Coordinates of C-alpha atoms in Angstrom, one line a residue:
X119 CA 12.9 12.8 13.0
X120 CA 10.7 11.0 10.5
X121 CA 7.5 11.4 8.7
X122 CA 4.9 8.5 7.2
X123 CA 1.8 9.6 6.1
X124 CA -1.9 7.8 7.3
X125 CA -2.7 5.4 6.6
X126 CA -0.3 3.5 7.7
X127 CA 1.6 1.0 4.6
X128 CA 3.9 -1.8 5.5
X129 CA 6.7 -1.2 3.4
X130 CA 7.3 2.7 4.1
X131 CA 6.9 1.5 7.9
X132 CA 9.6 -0.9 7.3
X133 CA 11.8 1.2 5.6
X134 CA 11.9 3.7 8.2
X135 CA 12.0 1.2 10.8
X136 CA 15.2 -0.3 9.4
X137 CA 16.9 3.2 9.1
X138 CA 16.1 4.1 12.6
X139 CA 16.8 0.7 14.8
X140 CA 19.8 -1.3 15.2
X141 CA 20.5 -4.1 13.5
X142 CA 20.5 -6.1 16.6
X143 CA 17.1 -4.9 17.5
X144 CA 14.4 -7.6 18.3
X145 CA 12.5 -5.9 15.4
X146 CA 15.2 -6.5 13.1
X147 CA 15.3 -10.6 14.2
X148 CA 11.8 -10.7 13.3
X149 CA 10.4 -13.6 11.1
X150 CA 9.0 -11.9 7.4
X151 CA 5.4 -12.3 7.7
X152 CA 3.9 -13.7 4.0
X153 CA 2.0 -10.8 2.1
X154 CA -0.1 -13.3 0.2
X155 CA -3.7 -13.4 1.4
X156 CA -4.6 -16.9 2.9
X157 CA -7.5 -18.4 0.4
X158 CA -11.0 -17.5 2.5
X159 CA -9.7 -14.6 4.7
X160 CA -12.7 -12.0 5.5
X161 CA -12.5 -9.5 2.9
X162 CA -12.8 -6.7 5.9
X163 CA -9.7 -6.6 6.3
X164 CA -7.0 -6.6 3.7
X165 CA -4.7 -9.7 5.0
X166 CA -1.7 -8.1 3.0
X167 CA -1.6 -5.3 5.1
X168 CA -2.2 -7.5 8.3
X169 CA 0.1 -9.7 7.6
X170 CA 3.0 -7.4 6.8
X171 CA 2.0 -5.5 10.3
X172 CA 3.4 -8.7 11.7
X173 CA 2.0 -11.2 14.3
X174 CA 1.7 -9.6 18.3
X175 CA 4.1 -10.1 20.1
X176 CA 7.2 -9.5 22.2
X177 CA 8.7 -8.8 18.6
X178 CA 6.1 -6.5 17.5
X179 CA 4.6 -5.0 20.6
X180 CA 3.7 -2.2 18.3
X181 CA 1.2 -3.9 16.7
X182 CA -0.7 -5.4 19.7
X183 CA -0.4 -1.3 20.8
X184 CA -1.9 -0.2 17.5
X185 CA -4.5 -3.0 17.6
X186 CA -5.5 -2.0 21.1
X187 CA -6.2 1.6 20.4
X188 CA -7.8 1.2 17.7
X189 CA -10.2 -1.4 19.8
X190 CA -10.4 0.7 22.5
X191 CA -11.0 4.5 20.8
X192 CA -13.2 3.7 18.2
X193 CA -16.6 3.1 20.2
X194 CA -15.5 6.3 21.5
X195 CA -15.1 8.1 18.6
X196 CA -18.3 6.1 16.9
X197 CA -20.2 7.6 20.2
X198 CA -19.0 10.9 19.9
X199 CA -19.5 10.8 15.8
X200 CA -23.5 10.3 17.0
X201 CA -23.4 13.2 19.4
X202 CA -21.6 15.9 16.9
X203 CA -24.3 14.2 14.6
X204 CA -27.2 15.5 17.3
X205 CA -26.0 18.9 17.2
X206 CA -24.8 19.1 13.7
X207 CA -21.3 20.2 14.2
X208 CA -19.9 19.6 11.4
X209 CA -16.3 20.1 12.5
X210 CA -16.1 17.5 15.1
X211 CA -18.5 15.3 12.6
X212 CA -15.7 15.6 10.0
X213 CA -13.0 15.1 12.8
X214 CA -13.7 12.0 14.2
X215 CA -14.8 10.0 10.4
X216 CA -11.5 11.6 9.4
X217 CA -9.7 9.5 12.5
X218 CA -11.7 7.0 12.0
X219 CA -10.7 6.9 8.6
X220 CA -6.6 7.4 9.0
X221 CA -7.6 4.4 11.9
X222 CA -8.8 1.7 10.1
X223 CA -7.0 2.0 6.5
X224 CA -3.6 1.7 9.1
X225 CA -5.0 -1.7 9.8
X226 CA -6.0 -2.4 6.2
X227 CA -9.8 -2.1 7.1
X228 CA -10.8 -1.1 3.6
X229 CA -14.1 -1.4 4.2
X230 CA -14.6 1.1 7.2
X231 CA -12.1 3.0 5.5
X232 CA -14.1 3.9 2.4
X233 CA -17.0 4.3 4.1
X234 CA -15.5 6.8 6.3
X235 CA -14.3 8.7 3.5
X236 CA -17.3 8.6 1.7
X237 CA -19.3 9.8 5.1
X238 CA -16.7 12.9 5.4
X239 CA -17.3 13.7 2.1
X240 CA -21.1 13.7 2.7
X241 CA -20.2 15.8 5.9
X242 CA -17.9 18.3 4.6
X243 CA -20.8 19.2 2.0
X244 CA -23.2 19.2 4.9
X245 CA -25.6 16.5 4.1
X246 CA -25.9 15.4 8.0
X247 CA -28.9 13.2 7.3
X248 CA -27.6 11.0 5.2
X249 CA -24.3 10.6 6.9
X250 CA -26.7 9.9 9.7
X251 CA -28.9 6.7 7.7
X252 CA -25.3 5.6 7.5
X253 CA -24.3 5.3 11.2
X254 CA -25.6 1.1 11.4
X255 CA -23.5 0.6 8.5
X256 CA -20.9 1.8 10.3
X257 CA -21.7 0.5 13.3
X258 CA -21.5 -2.9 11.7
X259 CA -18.4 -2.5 9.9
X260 CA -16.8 -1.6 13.4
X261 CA -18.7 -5.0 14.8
X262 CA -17.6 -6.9 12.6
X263 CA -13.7 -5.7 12.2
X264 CA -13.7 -5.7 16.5
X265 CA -14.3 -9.8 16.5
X266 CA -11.4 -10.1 13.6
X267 CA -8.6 -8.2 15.3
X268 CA -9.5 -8.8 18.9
X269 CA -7.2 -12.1 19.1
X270 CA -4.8 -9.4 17.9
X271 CA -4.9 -7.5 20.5
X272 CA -1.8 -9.5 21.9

């Protein structure tokens, strides 16, 4: 029994991983991924991160999972983010950017990431309207991130 802490890093992830599975495990086979960002990668995502998560794959069906439920929950959560929004309850409100947060700074979205944090920030102090007038900016962060890491998806 194990503990790592959201978001998500590589390394600790590894380190654990390596205590915890044999030697012989397909994980343990798996080809190093490089950790240098390839020159023009979208600046969305950090490619460190995404790189060390590892390729999808047979290997690292793990990442294909964490890629697909991240795909799949966050139009959920971003939906009902706009609905606690509505009613102003600022529990769920800080909830789900919270998630949304631990979510996308797993995947090295640094982008959603700090503008999650900055919106539960704004929420926890209870400045709803302005969280609010940043919902498309969020919305397009989400856009944008859901074309880059669909092909990841496995």
């Amino acid at each position: 029994d194990d503990y790592i802490p959201k978001p998500l890093r590589p390394k600790p992830l590894q380190v654990l991983m390596a205590r915890w599975l044999p030697e012989s495990s397909p994980l343990a086979d798996a080809p190093e991924m490089p950790l240098i960002p390839e020159p023009g990668e979208d600046p969305l995502i950090d490619p460190r991160i995404l790189n060390a998560l590892g390729e999808p794959g047979p290997a690292n069906a793990w990442v294909s999972g964490l890629v697909g439920d991240f795909l799949e929950d966050t139009p959920q959560r971003l939906e009902a983010l706009k609905e606690a929004l509505r009613r102003r309850d600022s529990e769920i409100i800080i909830r789900q950017l919270h998630n949304l947060k631990s979510n996308s700074g797993t995947l090295g979205a640094e982008v959603m990431m700090n503008l999650c944090q900055d919106l539960e920030t704004l929420a926890d102090q209870g400045r709803f309207t302005e969280v609010e007038d940043c919902l498309p900016a969020l919305r397009a962060s989400w856009e944008n991130l859901r074309t880059l890491l669909a092909p990841r998806r496995g």
